[in-house]
Coordinates of C-alpha atoms in Angstrom, one line a residue:
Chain A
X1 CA 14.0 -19.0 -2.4
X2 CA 13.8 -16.5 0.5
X3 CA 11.7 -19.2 2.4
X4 CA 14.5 -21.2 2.1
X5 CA 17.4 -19.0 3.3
X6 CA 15.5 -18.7 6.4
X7 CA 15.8 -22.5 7.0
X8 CA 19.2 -22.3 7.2
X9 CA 19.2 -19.2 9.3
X10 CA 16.6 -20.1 11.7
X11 CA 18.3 -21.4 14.6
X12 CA 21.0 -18.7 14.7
X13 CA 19.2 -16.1 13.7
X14 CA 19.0 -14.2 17.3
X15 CA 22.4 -15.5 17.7
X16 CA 23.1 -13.5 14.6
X17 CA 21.4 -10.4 14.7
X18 CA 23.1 -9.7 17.7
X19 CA 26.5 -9.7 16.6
X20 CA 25.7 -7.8 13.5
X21 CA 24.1 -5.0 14.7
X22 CA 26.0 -5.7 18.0
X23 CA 23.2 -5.8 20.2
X24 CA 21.3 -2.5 19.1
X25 CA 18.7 -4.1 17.0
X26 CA 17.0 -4.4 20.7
X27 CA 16.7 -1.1 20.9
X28 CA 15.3 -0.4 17.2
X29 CA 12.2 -3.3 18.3
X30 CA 11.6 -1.0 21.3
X31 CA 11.3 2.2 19.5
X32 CA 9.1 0.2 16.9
X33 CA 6.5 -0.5 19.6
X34 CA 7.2 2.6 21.5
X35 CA 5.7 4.7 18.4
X36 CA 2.9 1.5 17.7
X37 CA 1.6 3.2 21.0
X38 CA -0.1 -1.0 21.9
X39 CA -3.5 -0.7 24.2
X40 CA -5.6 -3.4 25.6
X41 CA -7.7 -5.1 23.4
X42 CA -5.4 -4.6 20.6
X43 CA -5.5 -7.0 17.5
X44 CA -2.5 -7.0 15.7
X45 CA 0.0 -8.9 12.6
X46 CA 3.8 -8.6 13.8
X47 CA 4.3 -10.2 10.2
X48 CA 7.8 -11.8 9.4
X49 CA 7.9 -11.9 12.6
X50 CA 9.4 -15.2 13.2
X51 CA 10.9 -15.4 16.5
X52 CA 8.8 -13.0 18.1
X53 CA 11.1 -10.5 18.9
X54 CA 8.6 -7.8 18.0
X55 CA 5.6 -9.6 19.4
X56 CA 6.8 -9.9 23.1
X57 CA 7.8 -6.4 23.5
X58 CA 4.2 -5.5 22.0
X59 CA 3.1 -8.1 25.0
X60 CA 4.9 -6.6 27.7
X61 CA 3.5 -3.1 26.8
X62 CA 0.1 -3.9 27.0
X63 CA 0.7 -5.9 30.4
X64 CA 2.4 -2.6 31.8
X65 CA -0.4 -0.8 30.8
X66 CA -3.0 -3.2 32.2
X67 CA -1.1 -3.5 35.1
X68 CA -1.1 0.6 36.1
X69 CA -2.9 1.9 39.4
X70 CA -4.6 4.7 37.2
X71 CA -6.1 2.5 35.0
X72 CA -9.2 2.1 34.4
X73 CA -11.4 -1.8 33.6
X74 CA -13.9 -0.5 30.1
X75 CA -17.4 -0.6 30.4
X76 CA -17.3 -3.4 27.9
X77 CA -15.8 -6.5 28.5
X78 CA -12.1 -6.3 28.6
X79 CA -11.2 -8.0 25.9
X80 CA -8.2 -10.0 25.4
X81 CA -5.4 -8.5 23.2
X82 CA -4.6 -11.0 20.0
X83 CA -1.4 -10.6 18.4
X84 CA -0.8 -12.9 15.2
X85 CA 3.0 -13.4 14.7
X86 CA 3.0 -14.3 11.1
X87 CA 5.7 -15.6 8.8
X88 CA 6.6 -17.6 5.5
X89 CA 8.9 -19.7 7.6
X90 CA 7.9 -22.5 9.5
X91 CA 11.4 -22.6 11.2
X92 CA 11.3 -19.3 12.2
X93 CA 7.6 -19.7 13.8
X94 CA 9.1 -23.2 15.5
X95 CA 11.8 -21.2 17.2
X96 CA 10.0 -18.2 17.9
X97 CA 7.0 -20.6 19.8
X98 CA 9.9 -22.1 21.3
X99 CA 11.4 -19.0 23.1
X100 CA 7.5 -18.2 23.9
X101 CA 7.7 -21.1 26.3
X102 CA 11.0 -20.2 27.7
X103 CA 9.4 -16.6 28.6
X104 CA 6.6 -18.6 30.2
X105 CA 4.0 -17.3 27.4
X106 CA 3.9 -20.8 26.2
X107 CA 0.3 -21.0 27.4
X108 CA -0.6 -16.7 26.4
X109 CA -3.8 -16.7 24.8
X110 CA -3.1 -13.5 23.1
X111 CA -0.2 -15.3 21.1
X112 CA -0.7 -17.3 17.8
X113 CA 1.5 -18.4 15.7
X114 CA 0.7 -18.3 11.9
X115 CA 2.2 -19.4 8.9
X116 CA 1.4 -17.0 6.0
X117 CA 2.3 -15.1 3.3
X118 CA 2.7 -11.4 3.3
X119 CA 1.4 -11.2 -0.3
X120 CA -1.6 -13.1 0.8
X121 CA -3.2 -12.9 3.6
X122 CA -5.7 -14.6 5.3
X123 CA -7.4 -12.1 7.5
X124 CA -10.4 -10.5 6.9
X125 CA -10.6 -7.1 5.5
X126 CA -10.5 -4.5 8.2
X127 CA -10.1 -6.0 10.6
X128 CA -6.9 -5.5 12.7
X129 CA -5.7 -2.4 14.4
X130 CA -1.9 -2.6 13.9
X131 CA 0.7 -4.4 11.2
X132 CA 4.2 -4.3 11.9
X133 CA 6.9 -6.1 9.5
X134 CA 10.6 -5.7 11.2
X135 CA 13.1 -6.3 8.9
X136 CA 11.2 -8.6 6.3
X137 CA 10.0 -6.3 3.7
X138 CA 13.3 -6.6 1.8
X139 CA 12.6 -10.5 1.5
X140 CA 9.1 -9.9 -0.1
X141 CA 9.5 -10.6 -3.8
X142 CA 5.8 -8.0 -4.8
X143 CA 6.5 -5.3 -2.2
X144 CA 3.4 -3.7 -3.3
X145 CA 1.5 -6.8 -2.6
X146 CA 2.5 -6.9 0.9
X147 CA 1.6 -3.3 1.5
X148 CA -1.8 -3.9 -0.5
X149 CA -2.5 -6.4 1.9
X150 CA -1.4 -4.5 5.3
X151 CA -3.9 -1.7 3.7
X152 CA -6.8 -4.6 3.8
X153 CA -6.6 -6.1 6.7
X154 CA -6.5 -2.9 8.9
X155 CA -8.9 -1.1 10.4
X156 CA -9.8 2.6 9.9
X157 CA -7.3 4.0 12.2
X158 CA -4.9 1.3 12.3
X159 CA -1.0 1.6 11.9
X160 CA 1.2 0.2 9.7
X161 CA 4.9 0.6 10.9
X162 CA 8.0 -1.2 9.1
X163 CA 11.3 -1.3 10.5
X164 CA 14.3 -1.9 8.1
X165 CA 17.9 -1.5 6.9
X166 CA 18.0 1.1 4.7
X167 CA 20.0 3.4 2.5
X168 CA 23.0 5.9 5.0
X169 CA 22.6 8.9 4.0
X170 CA 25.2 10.7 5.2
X171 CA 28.7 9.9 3.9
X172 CA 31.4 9.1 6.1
X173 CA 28.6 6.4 8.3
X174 CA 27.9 5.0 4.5
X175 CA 31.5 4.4 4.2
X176 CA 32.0 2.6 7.0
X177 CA 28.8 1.0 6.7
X178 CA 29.5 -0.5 3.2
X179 CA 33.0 -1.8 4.7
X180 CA 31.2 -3.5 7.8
X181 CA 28.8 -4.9 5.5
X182 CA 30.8 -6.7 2.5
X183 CA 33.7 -7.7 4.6
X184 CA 32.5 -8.6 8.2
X185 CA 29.2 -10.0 8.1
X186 CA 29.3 -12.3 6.0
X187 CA 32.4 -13.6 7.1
X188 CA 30.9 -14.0 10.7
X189 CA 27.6 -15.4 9.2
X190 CA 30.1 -18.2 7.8
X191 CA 31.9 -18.7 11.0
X192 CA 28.5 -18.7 13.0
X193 CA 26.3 -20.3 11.1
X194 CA 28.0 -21.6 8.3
X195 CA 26.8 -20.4 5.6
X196 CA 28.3 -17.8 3.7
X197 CA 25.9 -16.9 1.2
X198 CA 22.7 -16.3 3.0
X199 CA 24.4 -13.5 4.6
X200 CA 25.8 -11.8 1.6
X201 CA 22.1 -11.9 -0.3
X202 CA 21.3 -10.2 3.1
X203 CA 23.4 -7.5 2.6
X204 CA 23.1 -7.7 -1.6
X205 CA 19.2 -7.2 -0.6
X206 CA 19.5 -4.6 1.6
X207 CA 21.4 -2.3 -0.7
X208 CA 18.6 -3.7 -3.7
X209 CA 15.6 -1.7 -1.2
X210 CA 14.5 1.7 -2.2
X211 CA 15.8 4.8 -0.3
X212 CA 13.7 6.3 2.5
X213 CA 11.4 8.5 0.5
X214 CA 11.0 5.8 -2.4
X215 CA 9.4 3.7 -0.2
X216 CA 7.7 6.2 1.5
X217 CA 5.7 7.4 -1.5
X218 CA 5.2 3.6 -2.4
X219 CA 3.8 3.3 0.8
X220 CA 1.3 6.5 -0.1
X221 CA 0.2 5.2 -3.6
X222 CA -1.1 2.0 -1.9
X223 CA -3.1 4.6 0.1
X224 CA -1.6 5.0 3.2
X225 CA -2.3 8.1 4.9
X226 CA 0.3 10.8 7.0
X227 CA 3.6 8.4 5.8
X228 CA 6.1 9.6 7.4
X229 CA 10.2 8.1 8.6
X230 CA 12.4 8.3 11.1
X231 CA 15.7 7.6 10.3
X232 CA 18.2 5.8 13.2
X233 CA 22.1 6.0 12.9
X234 CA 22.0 8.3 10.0
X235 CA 20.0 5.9 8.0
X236 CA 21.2 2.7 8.8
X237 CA 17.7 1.7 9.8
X238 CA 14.5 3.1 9.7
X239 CA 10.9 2.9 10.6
X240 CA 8.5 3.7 8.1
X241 CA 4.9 4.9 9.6
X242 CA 1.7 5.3 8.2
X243 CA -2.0 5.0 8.9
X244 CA -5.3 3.5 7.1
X245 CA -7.7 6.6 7.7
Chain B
X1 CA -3.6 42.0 16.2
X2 CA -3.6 38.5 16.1
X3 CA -7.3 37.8 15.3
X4 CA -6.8 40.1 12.1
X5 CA -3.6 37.9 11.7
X6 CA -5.6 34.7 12.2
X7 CA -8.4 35.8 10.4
X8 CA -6.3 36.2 7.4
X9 CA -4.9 33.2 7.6
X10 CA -7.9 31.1 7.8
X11 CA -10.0 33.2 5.0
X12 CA -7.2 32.4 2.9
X13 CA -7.3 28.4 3.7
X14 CA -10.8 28.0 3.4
X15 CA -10.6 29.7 0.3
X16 CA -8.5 27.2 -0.9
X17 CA -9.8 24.2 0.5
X18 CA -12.7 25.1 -1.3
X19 CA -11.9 25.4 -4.3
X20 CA -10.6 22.1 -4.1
X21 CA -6.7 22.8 -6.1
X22 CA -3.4 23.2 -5.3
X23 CA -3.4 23.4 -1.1
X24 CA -1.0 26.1 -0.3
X25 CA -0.8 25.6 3.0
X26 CA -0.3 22.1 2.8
X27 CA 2.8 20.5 1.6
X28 CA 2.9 19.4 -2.7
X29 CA 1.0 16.3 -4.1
X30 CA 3.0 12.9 -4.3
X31 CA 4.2 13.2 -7.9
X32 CA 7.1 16.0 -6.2
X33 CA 7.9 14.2 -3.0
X34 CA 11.2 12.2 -4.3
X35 CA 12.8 16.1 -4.2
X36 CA 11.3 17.2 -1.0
X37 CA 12.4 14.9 1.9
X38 CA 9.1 15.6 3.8
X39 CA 8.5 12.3 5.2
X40 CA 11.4 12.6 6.8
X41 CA 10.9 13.2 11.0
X42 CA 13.8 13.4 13.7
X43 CA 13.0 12.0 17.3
X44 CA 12.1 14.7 18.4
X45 CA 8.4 16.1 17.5
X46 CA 7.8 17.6 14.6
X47 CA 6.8 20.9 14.5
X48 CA 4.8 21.0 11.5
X49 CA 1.8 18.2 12.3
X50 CA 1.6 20.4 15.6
X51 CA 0.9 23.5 13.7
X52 CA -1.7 22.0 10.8
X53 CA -3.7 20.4 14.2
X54 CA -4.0 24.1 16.1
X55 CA -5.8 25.7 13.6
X56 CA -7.6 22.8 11.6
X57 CA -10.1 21.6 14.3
X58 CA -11.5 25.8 14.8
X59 CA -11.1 25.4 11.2
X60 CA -13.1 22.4 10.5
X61 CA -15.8 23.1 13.1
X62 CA -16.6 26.6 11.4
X63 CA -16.0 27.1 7.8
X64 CA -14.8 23.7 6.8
X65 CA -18.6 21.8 6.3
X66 CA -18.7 22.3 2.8
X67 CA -15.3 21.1 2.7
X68 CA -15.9 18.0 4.4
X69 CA -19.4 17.3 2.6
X70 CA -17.2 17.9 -0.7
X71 CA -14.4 15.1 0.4
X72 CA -16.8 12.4 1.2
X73 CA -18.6 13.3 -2.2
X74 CA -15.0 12.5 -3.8
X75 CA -14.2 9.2 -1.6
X76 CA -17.5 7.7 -3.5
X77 CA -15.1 8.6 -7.0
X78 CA -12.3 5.7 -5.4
X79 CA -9.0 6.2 -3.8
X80 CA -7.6 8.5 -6.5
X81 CA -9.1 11.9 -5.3
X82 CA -8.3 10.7 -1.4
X83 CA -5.1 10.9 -2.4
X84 CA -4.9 14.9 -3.5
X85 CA -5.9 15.9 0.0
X86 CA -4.5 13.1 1.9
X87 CA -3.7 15.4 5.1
X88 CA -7.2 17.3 5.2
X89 CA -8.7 13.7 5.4
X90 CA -6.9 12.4 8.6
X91 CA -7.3 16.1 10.4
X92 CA -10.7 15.7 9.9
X93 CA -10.3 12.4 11.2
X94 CA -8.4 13.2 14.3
X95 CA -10.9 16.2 15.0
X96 CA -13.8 13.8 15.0
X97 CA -12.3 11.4 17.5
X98 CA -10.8 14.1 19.6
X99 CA -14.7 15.8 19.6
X100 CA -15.5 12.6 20.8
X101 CA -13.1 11.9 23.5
X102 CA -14.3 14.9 24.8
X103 CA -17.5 13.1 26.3
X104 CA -15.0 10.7 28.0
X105 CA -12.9 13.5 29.7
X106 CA -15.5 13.8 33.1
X107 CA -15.0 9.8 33.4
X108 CA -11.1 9.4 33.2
X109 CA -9.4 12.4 32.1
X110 CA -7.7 13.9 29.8
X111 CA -5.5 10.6 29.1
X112 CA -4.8 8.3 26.1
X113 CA -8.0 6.3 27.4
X114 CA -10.3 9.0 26.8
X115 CA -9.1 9.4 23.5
X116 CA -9.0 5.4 23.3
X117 CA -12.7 5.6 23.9
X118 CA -13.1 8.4 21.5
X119 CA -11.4 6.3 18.7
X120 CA -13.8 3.5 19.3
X121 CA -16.7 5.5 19.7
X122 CA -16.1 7.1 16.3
X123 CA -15.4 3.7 14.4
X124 CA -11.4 4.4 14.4
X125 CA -9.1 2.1 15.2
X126 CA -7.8 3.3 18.4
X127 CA -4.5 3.2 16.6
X128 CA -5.0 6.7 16.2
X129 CA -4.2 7.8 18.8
X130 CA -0.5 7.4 18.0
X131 CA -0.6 9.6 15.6
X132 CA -1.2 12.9 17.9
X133 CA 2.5 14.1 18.6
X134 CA 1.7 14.9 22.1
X135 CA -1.4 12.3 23.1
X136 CA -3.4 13.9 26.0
X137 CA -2.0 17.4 24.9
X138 CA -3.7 17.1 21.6
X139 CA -7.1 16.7 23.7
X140 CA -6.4 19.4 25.7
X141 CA -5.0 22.0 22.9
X142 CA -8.4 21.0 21.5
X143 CA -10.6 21.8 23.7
X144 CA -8.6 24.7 24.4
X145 CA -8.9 25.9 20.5
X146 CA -12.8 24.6 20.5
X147 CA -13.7 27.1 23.2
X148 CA -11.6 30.1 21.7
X149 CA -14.0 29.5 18.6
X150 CA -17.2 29.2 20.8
X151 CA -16.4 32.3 22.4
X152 CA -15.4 34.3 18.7
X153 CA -18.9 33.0 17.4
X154 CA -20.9 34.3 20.7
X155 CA -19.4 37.5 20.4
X156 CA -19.7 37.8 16.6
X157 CA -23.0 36.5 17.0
X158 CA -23.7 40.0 19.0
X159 CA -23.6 39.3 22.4
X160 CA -25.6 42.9 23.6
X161 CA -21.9 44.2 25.0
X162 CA -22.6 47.7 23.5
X163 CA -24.5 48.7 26.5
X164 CA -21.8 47.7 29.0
X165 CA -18.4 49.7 29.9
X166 CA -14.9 48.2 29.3
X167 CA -14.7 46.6 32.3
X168 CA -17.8 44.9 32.7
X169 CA -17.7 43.5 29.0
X170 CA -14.2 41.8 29.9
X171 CA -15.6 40.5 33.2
X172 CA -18.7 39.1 30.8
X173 CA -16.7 37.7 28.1
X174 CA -13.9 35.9 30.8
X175 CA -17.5 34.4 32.5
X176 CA -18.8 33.2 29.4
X177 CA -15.2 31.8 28.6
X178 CA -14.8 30.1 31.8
X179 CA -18.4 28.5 31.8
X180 CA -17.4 26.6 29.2
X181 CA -15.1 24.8 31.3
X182 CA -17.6 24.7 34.0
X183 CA -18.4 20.7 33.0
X184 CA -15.1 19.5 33.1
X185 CA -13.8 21.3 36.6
X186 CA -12.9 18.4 38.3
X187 CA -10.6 17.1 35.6
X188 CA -9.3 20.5 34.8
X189 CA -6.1 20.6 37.4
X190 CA -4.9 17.5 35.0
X191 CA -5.7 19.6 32.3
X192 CA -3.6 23.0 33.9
X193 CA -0.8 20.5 34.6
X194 CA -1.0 19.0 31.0
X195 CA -0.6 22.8 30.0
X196 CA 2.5 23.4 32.1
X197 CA 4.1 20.5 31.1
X198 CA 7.6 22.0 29.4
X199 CA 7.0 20.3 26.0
X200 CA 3.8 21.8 26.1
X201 CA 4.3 25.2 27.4
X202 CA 4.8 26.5 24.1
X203 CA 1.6 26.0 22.6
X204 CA -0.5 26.8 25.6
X205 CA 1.0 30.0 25.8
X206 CA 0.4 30.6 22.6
X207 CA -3.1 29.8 22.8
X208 CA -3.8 32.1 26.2
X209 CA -2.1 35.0 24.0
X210 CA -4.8 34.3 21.4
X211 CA -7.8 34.2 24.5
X212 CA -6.7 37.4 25.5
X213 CA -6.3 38.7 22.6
X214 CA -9.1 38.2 21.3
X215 CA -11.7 39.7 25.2
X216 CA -9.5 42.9 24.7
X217 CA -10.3 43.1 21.2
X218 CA -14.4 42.2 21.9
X219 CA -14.0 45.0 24.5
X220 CA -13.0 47.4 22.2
X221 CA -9.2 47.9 22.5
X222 CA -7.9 49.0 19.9
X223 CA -4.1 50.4 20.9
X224 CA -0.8 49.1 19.1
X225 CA 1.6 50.4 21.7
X226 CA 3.3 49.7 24.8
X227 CA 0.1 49.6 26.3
X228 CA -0.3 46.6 24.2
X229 CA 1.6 44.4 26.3
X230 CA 0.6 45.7 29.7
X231 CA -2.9 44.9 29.2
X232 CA -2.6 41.3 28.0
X233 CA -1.0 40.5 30.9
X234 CA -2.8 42.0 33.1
X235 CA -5.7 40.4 31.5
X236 CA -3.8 37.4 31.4
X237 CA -3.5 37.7 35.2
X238 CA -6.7 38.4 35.7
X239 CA -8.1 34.9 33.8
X240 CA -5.8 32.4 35.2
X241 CA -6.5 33.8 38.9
X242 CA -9.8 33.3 38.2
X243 CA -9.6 30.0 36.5
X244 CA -8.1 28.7 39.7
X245 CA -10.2 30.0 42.1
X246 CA -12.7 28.2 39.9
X247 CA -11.3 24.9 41.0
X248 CA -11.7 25.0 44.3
X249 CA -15.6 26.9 44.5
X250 CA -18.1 25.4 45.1
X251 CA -20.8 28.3 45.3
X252 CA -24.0 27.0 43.4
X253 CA -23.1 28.4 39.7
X254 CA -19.7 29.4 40.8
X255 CA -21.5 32.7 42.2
X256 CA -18.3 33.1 44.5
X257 CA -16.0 32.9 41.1
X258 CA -17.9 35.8 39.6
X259 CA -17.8 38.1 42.5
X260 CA -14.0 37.5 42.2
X261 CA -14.0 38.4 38.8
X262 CA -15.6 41.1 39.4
X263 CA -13.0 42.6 41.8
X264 CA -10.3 41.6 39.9
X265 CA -11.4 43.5 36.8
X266 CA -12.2 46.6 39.3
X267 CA -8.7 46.4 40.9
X268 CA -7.2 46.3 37.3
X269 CA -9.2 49.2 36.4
X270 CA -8.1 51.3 39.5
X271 CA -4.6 50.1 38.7
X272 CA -4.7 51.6 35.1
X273 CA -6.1 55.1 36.5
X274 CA -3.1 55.0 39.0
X275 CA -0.9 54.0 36.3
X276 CA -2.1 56.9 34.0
X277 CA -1.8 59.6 37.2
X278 CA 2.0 58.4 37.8
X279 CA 2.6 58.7 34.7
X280 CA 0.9 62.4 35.0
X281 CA 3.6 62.8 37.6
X282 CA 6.3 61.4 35.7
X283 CA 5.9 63.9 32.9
X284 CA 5.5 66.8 35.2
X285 CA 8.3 66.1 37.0
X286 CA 10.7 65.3 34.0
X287 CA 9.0 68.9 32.7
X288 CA 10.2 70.5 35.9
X289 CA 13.5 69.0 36.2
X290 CA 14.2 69.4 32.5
X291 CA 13.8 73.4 32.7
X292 CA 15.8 73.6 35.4
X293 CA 18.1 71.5 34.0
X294 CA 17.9 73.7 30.9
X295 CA 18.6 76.8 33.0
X296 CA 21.7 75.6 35.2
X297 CA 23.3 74.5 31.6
X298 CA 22.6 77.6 29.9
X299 CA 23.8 79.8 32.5
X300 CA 27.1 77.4 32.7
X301 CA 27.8 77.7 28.6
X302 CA 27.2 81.8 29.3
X303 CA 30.1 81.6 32.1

């Protein structure tokens, strides 16, 4: 089913998460990859990450880095960063390769562009250095699945980081959450993208997710190591870290 | 006073890390986390992972090897035992990686690359390195805390400082202390300005307290009062001048940074005898002036 909703949602769904989170959600990506700390050579699953939202900022860090005075070419061959943008949704990867092209990374070798699914993989065990799943672990039917997954594909060391809507806790945001939520978005998902009911399993979904510390300790018992949250706006979103050490 | 402190502290931990149970110093076992929010982090740094790191790596590298022989026993018994001392795991992680990006430090400095390079030299996922709250300050703390425990081991391991006065052991110990630095002088202005960095100013105060501390204590200074303060800092004066003449000599063996030592610690000294005479004077003054004080009052209450 959730492959599905994404069909319809697909070509609006930039269009979309802009006017919902009016515009902010930019700035939750860019603390996601801020705290992913990217370096050269990096191999890493952006994972439901459809559009590539995620991916490019991840891009554009390591580029920055590369690109720095006081840096420094390895004794080993410089080796090519390799980010896997992964996701259930072909739509979603169509438009995602699409806006690659219009950034002029049409071309990027460090780019692919996979169709898979999170409960699934098909990576081999250990052998990525970062996994990051922005805003699609609430559309995973086995959550545990997923995370047992993200656990065996990465590397000693690596980071798993997930960026989500989750549970306000403080009371007069939650309030005013809850009324933005049931009566404005999916209102505006109808008007925008016509469809009405994709947009209120969004928001039935996100208030179905675990608090903060539920999923935290979830994200422990798959063994996880140093899990720890940072909460944005209260608790409107927040990024879930931990390592595979 | 506080290497007794620290020395309790760290008997206690490696008493219980041994015995393998409840970790007192570390925060409760899964099961009680849904009442304790402690995954929970602000923005700004933590203060917590920032404390645990100080003291683990001195703690690892000296008492901790039958601790860490005992965890990788367990890891063969599956994830279920990883799990009861899931922070001691990943400290001893991070230790290992930052001993190793140590080695990288003469090549590119302290910076996330050397510890980069210390990740991959390890087998880590250079990942890790996201995972020290302040990157290059982690190294540096490090090597900071590494050499405090060098030096505590050389002088526990009876360095002959019986046979010398006060002042030469300090000037010995502060030698010793700066030769192990001696490797990595041309990187170590990035290191001082890593130090002074305000969101690090806290710690590496903190850990010159403890280095000075800790010579006066190895030269036999035992006082608890006001005197206390007066000669850690002139201590503490006496180190960092040194330290930076250190950067710019280049006297075969940093001969020219010992002869300053040397006449730092002799100025110091001279400075505590003229202390000690004006306070002499002080007292005989305020004796002097206090019985003829006494004598005007009394004869103006007889009047």
């Amino acid at each position: 089913m959730v492959g599905h909703v994404f069909d319809s949602v697909a070509l609006k769904y930039d269009l979309m998460n802009d006017i919902m989170s009016a515009g902010l959600h930019r700035l939750w990506k860019d603390r996601l990859v801020s705290k992913l700390n990217p370096f050269p050579g990096m191999k890493h699953i952006d994972m439901a990450g459809g559009t590539g939202d995620v991916a490019f900022r991840i891009l554009d860090a390591i580029n920055r880095i590369e690109s720095k005075p006081m840096h420094h070419a390895g004794d080993d061959l410089q080796e090519e960063a390799q980010i896997y943008v992964c996701d259930i949704n072909p739509n979603m990867l169509h438009v995602g390769k699409k806006r690659a092209t219009e950034r002029g990374l049409g071309e990027d070798k460090s780019l692919f562009w996979l169709e898979e699914d999170a409960e699934s993989l098909r990576f081999g065990d250990n052998s990525m250095d970062g996994y990051t799943i922005a805003f699609g672990i609430r559309n995973v039917t086995h959550m545990e699945k997923a995370l047992a997954e993200a656990y065996r594909v990465l590397k000693p060391g690596g980071r798993f980081l997930c960026l989500e809507l989750n549970r306000v806790e403080i009371p007069v945001i939650r309030e005013l959450y809850d009324l933005y939520s049931f009566t404005v978005v999916p209102a505006v998902g109808k008007l925008v993208t016509g469809d009405r009911d994709s947009y209120q399993y969004l928001i039935e979904s996100i208030r179905r997710f675990p608090p903060q510390e539920t999923f935290a300790s979830i994200i422990e018992e798959v063994g996880f190591k140093n899990v720890e949250y940072e909460n944005i706006l209260g608790g409107v979103v927040a990024i879930h870290s931990g390592w595979k050490l | 006073m506080y290497r007794t402190a620290a020395k309790r502290l760290f008997h206690g931990a490696s008493i219980i890390k041994r015995s393998g149970g409840g970790r007192l110093l570390r925060l409760p076992s899964p099961r009680n986390v849904v009442s304790s929010s402690r995954f929970s982090t602000t923005i700004d740094p933590q203060s917590f992972p920032n404390q645990t790191l100080n003291p683990s790596p001195s703690e690892s590298s000296s008492g901790s090897s039958s601790t860490s022989s005992s965890t990788s026993s367990t890891a063969g018994d599956g994830p279920r035992h990883e799990r009861k001392n899931p922070r001691a795991g990943y400290e001893e992680e991070q230790a290992r990686v930052l001993q190793a990006s140590l080695r990288h430090v003469m090549r590119v400095g302290w910076s996330e690359e050397a510890m980069i390079a210390g990740a991959k030299e390890v087998g880590v996922s250079p990942s890790i390195v996201g995972s020290f709250p302040r990157k290059e300050a982690a190294l540096v703390e490090f090597f900071m805390d590494d050499c405090l425990q060098k030096l505590i081991d050389r002088i526990d391991s009876g360095e002959d400082l019986q046979n010398l006065i006060p002042s030469q052991r300090i000037a010995k110990l502060i030698r010793i202390r700066l030769e192990m630095q001696a490797p990595y002088i041309s990187k170590w202005p990035q290191a001082l300005s890593i130090q002074a960095h305000p969101l690090n100013v806290p710690t590496s105060f903190k850990q010159r307290a403890m280095l000075v501390d800790e010579i006066w204590h190895a030269a036999g200074d035992e006082a608890a009062d006001i005197d206390w303060y007066v000669k850690r800092t002139v201590l503490g004066g006496i180190y960092s001048t040194t330290e930076i003449y250190m950067l710019t000599d280049s006297s075969p063996e940093f001969r020219d940074t010992w002869l300053f030592l040397d006449d730092r610690v002799k100025d110091a000294f001279d400075l505590k005898k003229t202390i000690q005479e004006a306070k002499y004077l002080a007292e005989a003054v305020g004796a002097g002036m206090g019985t003829s004080l006494q004598g005007f009052v009394s004869k103006v209450l007889q009047r």
